[in-house]
Short mmCIF file of C-alpha atoms and ligand atoms in Angstrom, two decimals:
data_model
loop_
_atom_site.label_atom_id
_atom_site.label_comp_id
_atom_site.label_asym_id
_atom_site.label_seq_id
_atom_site.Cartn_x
_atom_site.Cartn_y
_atom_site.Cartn_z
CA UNK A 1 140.31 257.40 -21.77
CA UNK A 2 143.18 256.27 -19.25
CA UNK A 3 143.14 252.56 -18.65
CA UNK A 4 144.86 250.45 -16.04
CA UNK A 5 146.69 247.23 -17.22
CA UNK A 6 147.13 244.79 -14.68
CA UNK A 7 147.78 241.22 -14.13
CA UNK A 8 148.77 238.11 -12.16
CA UNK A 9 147.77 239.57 -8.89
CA UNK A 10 147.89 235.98 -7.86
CA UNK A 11 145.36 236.21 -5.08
CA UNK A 12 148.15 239.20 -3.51
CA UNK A 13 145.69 241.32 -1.78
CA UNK A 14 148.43 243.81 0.01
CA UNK A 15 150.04 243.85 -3.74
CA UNK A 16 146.45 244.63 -5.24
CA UNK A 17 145.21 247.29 -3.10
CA UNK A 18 148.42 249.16 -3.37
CA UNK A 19 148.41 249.05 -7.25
CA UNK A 20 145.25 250.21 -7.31
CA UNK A 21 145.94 253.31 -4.73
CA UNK A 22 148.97 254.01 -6.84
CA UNK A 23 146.81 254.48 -9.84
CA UNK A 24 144.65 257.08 -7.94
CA UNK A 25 147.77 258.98 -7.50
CA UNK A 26 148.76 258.66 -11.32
CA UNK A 27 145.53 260.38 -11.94
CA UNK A 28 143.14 257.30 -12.06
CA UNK A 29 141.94 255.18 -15.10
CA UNK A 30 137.93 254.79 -16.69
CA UNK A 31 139.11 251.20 -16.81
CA UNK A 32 140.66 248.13 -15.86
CA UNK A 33 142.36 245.87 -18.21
CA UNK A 34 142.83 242.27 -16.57
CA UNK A 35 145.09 240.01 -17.99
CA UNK A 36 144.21 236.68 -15.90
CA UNK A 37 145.80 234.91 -12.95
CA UNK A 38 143.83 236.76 -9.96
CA UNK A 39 143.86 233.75 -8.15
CA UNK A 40 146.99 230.97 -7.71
CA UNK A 41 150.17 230.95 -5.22
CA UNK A 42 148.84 233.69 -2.89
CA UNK A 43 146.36 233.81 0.28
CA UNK A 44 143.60 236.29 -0.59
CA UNK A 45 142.45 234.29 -3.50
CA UNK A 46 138.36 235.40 -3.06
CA UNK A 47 139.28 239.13 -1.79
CA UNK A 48 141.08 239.65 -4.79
CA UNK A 49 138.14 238.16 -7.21
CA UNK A 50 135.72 240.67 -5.60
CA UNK A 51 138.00 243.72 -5.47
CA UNK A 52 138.67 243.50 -8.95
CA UNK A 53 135.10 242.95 -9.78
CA UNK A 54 133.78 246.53 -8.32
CA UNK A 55 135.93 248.08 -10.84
CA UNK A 56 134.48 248.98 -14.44
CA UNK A 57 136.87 245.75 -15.95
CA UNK A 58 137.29 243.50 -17.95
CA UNK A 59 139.68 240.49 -17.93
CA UNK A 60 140.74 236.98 -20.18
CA UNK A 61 141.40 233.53 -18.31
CA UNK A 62 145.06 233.05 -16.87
CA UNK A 63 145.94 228.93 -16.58
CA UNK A 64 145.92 229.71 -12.38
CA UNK A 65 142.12 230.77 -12.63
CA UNK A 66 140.92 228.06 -15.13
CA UNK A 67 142.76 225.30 -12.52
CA UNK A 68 141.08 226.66 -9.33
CA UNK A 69 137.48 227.16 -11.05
CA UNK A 70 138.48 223.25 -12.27
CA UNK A 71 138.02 223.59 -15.68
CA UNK A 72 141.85 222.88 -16.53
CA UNK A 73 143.83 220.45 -14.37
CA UNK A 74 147.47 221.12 -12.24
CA UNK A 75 149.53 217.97 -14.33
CA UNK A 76 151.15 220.99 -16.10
CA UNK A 77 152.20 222.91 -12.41
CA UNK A 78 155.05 222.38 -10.71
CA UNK A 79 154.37 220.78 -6.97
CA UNK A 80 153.80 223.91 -5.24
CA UNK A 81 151.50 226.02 -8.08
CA UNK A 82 149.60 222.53 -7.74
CA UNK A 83 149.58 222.66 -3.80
CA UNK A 84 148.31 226.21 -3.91
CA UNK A 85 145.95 225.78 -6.73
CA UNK A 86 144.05 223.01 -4.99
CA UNK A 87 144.18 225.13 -1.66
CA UNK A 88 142.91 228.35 -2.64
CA UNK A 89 140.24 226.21 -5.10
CA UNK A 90 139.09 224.93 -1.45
CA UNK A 91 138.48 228.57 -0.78
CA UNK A 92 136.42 229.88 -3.59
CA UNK A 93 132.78 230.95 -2.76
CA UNK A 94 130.62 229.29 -5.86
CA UNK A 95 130.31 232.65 -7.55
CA UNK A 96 133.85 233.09 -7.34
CA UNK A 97 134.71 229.77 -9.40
CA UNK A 98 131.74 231.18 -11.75
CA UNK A 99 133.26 234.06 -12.18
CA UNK A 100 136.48 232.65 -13.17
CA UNK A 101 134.96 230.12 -15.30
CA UNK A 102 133.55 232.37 -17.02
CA UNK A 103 136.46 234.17 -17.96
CA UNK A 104 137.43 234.28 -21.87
CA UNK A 105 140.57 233.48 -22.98
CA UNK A 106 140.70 236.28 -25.66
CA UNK A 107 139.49 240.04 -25.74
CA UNK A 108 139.58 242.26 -28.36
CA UNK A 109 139.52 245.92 -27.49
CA UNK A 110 139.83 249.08 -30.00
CA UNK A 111 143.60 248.60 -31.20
CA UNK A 112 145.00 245.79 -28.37
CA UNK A 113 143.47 241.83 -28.55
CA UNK A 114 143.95 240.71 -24.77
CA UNK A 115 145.36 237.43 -23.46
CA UNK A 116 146.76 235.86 -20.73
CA UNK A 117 149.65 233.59 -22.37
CA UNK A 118 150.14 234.64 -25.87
CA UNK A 119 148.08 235.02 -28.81
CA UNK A 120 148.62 231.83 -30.06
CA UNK A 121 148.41 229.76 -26.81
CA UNK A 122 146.28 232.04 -24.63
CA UNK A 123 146.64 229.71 -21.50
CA UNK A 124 149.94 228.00 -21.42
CA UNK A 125 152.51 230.03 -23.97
CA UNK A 126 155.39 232.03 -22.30
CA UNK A 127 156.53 235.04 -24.17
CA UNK A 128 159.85 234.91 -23.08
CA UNK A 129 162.66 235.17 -25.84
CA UNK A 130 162.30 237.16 -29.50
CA UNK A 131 161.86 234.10 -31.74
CA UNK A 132 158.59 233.02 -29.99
CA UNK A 133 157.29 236.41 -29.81
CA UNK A 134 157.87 236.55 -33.46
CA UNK A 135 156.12 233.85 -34.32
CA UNK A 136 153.29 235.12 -32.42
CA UNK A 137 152.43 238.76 -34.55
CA UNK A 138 150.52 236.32 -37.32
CA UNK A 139 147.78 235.13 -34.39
CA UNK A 140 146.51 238.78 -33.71
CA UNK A 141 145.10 241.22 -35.87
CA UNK A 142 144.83 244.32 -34.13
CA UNK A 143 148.04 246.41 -33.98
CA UNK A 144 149.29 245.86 -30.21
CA UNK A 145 148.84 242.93 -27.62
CA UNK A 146 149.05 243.06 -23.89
CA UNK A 147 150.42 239.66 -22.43
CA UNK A 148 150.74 238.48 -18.72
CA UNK A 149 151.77 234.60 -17.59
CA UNK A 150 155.97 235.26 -17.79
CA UNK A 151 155.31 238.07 -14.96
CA UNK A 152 157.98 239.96 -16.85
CA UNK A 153 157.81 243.60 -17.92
CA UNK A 154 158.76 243.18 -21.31
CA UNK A 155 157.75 244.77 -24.93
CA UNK A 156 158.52 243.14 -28.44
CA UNK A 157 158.55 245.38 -31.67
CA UNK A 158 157.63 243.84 -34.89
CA UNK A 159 158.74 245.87 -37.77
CA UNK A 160 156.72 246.10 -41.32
CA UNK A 161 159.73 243.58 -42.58
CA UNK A 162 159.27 240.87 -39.96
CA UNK A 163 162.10 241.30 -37.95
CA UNK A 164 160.75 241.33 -34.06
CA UNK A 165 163.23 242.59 -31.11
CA UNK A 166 162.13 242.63 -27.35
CA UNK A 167 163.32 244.64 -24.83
CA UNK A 168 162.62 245.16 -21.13
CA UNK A 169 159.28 247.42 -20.43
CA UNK A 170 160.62 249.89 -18.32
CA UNK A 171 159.76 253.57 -19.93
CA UNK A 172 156.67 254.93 -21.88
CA UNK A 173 156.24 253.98 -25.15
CA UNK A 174 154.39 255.62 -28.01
CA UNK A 175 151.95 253.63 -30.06
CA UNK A 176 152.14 254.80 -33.43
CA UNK A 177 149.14 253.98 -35.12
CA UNK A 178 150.79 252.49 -38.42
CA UNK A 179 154.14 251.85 -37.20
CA UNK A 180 156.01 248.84 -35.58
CA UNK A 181 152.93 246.67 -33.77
CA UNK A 182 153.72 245.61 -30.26
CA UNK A 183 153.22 243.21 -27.79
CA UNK A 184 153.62 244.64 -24.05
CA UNK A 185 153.38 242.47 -21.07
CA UNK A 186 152.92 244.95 -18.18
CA UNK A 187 154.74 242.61 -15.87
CA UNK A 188 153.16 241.14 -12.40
CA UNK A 189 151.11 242.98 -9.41
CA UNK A 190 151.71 239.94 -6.88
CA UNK A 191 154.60 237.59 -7.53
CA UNK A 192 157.19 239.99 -9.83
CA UNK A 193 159.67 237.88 -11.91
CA UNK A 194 162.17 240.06 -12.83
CA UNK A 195 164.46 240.45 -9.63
CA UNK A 196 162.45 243.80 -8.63
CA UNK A 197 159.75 242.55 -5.57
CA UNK A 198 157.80 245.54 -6.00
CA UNK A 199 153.84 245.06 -8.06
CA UNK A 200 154.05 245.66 -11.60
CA UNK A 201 151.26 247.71 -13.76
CA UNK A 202 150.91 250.21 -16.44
CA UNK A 203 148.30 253.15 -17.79
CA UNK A 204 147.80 253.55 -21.30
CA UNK A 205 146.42 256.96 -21.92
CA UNK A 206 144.43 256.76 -25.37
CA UNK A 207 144.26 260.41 -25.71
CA UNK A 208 148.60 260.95 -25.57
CA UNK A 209 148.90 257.15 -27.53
CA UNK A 210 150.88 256.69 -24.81
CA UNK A 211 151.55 253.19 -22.41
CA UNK A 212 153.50 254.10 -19.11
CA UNK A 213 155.05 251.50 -16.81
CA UNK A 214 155.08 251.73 -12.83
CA UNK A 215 156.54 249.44 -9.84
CA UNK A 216 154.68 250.00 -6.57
CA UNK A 217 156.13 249.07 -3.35
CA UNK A 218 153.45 246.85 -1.03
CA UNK A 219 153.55 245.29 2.12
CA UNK A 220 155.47 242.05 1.41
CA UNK A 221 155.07 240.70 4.90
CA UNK A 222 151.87 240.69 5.30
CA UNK A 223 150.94 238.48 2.43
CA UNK A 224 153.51 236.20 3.50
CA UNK A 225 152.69 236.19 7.08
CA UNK A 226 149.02 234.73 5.95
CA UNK A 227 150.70 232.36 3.63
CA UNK A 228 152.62 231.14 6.75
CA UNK A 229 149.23 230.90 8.57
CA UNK A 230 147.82 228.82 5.69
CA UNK A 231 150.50 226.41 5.24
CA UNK A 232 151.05 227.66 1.81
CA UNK A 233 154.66 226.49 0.12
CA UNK A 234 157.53 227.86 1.52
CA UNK A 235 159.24 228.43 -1.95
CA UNK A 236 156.13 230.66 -3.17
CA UNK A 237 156.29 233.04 -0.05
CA UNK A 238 160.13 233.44 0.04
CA UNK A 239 160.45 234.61 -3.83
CA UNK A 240 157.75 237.51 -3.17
CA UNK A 241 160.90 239.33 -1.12
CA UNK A 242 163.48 238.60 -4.16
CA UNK A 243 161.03 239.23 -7.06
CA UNK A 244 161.82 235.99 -8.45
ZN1 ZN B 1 150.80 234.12 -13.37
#
């Protein structure tokens, strides 16, 4: 089975589609793997809820979805996540907000448990430095973790003696059933973090054991010509050409 591990699309429709083109050309997937935040910062907020939702998927809450759907509230955003929260939650059909609801904040799937933040915090925690991704091995059970939330592709290896290291997630890896478990945050489809603009995904072959990343160039100016139209924050269109 070949599945497709993608997150924060933040309601980046141009970033979507061509992330999900791309992975016709790697050779498809049976199955999507969502790891929350469809919706927040970006101007396709419903598109993007009912693309993803003719796809065989399944997907945990990110904090963006559970604000718009109103079942957290913005006091943790900064000004313009809040700004675009409340906009695109303006823009959500009723079955949209359901759907995101609805959303839980934890999956468990053969050998990877599924969240948004981290395992301990699925909402709010950023996995961002070794010591809290450390801490974070004793809140799963299965051997690996896929993360989203940072919008950083980034893997931490924790070793049979405790001792965690991270490193950037920019080649396959090779899950060794057994060996060091992981946690593997696949990086962003619509608002990348790490100083490369283009969309951020990965496939993780279960036949080969194998996890593969891939960067997909998109039409940058398109999304930010409708967040223009919309009024949306300056700040939150400008970053999608830096990948900041
Ligand atoms: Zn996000």
């Amino acid at each position: 089975m070949r599945y497709a591990i993608i997150g924060d699309i933040h309601a980046n429709l141009a970033a979507l589609e061509a992330v999900l083109e791309d992975i016709e050309r790697q050779g498809g997937a049976d199955k999507v793997w969502h790891l929350g935040d469809v919706v927040g910062y970006g101007p396709d907020p419903g598109e993007c809820i009912e693309l993803i939702r003719r796809y065989d998927h399944i997907s945990v809450a990110g904090n963006h979805d559970w604000a718009a759907s109103g079942k957290i509230g913005t006091d943790a955003f900064n000004p313009d996540a809040a700004a675009a929260s409340h906009w695109a939650a303006a823009q959500l059909s009723l079955t949209d907000k359901e759907y995101i609801d609805n959303l839980p904040q934890r999956i468990e799937e053969a050998d990877f448990t599924l969240v948004h933040g981290s395992p301990r915090e699925p909402i709010w925690e950023y996995l961002i430095s070794v010591t809290l991704a450390g801490e974070n091995f004793a809140f799963f059970d299965t051997p690996f973790c896929l993360v989203g939330h940072s919008h950083m592709p980034l893997v931490y290896s924790y070793d049979e003696n405790g001792n965690c290291s991270g490193s950037r997630f920019w080649e396959d890896i090779e899950l060794v059933s057994g060996g060091n478990r992981l946690i593997i945050n696949p990086g962003a489809v619509g608002q990348p973090r790490d100083g490369n603009p283009l969309a951020a995904y990965a496939i993780y072959d279960s036949s080969i054991g194998m996890i593969s990343p891939f960067r997909v160039s998109y039409d940058i100016s398109k999304t930010q010509d409708k967040m223009k139209a919309e009024g949306l924050p300056v700040g939150l269109w400008t970053r999608l050409s830096l990948g900041v």
